[in-house]
PDB file of C-alpha atoms in Angstrom:
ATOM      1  CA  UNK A 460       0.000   0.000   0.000  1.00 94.00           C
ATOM      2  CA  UNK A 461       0.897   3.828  -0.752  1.00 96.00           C
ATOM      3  CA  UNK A 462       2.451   4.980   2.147  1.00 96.00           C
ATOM      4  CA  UNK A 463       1.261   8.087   3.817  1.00 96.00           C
ATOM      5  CA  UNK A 464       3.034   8.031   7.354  1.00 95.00           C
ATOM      6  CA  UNK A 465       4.795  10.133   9.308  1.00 93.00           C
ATOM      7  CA  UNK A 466       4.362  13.922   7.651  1.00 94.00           C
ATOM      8  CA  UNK A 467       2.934  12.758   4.624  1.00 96.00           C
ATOM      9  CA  UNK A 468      -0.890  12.674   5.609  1.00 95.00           C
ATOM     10  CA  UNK A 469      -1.383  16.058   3.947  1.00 96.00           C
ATOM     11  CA  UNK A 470      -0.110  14.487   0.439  1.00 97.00           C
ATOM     12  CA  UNK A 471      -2.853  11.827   1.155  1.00 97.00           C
ATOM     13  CA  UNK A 472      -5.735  14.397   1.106  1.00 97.00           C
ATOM     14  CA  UNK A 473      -4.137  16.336  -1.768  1.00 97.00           C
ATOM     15  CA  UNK A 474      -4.266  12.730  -3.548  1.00 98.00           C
ATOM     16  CA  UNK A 475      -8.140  12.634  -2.712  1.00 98.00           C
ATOM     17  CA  UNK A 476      -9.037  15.534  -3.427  1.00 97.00           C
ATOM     18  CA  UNK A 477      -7.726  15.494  -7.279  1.00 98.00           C
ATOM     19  CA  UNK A 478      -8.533  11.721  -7.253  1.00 98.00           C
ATOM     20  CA  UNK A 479     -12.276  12.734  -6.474  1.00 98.00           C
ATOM     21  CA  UNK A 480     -11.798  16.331  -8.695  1.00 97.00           C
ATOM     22  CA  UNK A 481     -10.963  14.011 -11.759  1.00 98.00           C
ATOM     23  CA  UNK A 482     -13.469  11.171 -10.858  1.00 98.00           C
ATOM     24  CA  UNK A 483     -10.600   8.737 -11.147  1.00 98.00           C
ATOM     25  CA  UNK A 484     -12.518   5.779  -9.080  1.00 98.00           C
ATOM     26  CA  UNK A 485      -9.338   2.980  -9.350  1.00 97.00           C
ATOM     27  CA  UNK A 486      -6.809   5.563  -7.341  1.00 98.00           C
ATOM     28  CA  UNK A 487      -9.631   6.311  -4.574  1.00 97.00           C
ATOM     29  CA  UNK A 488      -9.788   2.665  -4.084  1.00 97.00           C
ATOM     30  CA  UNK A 489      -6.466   2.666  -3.969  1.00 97.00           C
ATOM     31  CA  UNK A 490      -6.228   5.431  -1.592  1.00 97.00           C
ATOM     32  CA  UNK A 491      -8.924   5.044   0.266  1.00 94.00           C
ATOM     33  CA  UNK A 492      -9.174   1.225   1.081  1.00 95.00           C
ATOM     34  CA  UNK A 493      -5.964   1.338   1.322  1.00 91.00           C
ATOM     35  CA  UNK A 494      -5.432  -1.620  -0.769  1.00 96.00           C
ATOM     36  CA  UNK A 495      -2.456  -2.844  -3.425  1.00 97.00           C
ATOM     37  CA  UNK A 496      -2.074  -2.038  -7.036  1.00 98.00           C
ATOM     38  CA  UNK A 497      -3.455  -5.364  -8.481  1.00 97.00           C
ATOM     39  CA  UNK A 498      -2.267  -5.278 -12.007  1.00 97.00           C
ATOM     40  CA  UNK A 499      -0.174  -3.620 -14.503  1.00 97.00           C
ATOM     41  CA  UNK A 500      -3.425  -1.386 -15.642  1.00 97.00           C
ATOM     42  CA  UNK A 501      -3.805  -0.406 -12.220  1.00 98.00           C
ATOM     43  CA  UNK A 502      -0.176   0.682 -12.042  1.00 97.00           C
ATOM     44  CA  UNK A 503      -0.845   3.010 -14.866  1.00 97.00           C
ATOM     45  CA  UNK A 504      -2.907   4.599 -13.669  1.00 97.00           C
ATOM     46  CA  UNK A 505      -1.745   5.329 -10.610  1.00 98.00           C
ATOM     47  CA  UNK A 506       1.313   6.568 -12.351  1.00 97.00           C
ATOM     48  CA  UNK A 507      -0.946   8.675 -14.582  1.00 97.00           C
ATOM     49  CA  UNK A 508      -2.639   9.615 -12.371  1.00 98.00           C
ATOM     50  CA  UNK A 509       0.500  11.759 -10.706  1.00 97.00           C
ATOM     51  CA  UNK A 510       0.835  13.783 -13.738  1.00 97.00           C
ATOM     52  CA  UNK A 511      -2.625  14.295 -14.002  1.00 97.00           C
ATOM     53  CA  UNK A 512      -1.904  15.858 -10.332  1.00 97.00           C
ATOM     54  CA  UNK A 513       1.258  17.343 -11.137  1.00 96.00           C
ATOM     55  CA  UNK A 514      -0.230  19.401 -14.318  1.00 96.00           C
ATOM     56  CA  UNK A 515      -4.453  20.183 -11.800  1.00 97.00           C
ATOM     57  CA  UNK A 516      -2.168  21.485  -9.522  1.00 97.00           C
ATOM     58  CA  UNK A 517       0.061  23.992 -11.751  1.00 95.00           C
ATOM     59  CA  UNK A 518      -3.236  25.323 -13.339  1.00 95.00           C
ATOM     60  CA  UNK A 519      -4.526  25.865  -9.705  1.00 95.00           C
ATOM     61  CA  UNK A 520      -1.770  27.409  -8.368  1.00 94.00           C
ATOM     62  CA  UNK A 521      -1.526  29.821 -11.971  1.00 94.00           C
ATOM     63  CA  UNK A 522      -5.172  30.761 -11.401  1.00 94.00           C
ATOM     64  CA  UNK A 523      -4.775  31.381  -7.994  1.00 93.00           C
ATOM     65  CA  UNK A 524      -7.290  28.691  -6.670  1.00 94.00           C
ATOM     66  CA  UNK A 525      -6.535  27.478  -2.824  1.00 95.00           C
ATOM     67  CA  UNK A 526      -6.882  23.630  -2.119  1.00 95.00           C
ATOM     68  CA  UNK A 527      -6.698  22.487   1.011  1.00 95.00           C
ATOM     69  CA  UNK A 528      -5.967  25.799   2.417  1.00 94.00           C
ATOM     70  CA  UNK A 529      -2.627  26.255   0.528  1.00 92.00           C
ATOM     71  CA  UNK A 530      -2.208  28.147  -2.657  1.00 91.00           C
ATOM     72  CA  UNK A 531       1.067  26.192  -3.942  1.00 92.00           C
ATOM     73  CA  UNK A 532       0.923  22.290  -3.639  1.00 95.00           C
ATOM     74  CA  UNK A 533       4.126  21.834  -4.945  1.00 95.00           C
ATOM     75  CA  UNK A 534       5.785  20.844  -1.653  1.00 96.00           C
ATOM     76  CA  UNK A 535       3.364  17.771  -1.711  1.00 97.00           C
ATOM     77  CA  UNK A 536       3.151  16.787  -5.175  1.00 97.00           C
ATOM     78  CA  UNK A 537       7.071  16.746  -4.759  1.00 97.00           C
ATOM     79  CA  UNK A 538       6.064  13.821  -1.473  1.00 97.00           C
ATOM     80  CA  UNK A 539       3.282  12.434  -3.808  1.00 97.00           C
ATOM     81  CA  UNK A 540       5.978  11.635  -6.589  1.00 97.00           C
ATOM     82  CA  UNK A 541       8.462  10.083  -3.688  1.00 97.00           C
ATOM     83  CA  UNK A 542       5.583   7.705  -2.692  1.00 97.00           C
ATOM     84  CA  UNK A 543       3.710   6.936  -6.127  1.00 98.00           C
ATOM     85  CA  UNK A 544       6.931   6.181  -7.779  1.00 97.00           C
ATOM     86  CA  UNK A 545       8.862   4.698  -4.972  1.00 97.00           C
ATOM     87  CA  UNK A 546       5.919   2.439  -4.256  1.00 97.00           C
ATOM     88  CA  UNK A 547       5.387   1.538  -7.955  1.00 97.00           C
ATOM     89  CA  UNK A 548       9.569   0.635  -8.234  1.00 97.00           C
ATOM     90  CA  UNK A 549       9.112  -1.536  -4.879  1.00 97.00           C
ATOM     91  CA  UNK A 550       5.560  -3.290  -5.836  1.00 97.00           C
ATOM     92  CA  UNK A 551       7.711  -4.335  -9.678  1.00 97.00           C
ATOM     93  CA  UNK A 552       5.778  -1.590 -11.471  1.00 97.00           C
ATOM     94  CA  UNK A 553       8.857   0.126 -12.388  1.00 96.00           C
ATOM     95  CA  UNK A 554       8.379   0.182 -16.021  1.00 95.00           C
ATOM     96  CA  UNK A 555       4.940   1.602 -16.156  1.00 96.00           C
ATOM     97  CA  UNK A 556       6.280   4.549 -13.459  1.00 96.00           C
ATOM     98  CA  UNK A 557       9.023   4.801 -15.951  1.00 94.00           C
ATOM     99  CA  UNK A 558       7.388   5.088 -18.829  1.00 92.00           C
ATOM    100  CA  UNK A 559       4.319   7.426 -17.503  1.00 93.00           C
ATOM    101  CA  UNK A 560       7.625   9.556 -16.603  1.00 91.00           C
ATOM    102  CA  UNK A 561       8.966   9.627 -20.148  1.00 88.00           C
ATOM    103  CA  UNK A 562       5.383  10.546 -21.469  1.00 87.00           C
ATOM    104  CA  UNK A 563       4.690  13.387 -19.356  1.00 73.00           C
TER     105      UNK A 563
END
């Protein structure tokens, strides 16, 4: 499972709140269980899915919209990238991680 201990709680809400913002069901599941990537699809889009964040949160932050009372995620997208990826590498999704990095 993803893991959110220690400081990282906050990155786990930011993770909700875009996984619920872009309706992505798999990653709440995910998230919210918490429960294991199951397949190679599912790894996917979880990596996906961290782009998809990566890109919400630099149109937020340009149009000046708060989330989760902070205007500038950018300190926990930089945690959310630490824990999808490292998770993904550990779980033996690293090729999917690494190739939703090279397509971003």
């Amino acid at each position: 499972m993803l893991d959110f201990s220690g400081g990282d709680g906050k990155a786990k809400l930011v993770a909700v709140h875009y996984a619920e913002e872009f309706n992505n069901k798999i990653v709440l599941d995910i998230l919210v269980q918490p429960r294991n990537v199951q397949n190679r699809d599912e790894a996917i889009i979880l990596a996906q899915f961290f782009w998809d964040v990566l890109d919400a949160t630099a149109r937020d932050r340009e149009n000046g919209k708060i989330v989760l009372e902070e205007a500038n995620l950018q300190y926990w997208v930089e945690r959310l990238m630490n824990i999808i990826g490292g998770y993904l590498k550990k779980t033996g999704y690293e090729a999917e991680w690494d190739r939703a990095c090279d397509e971003a």
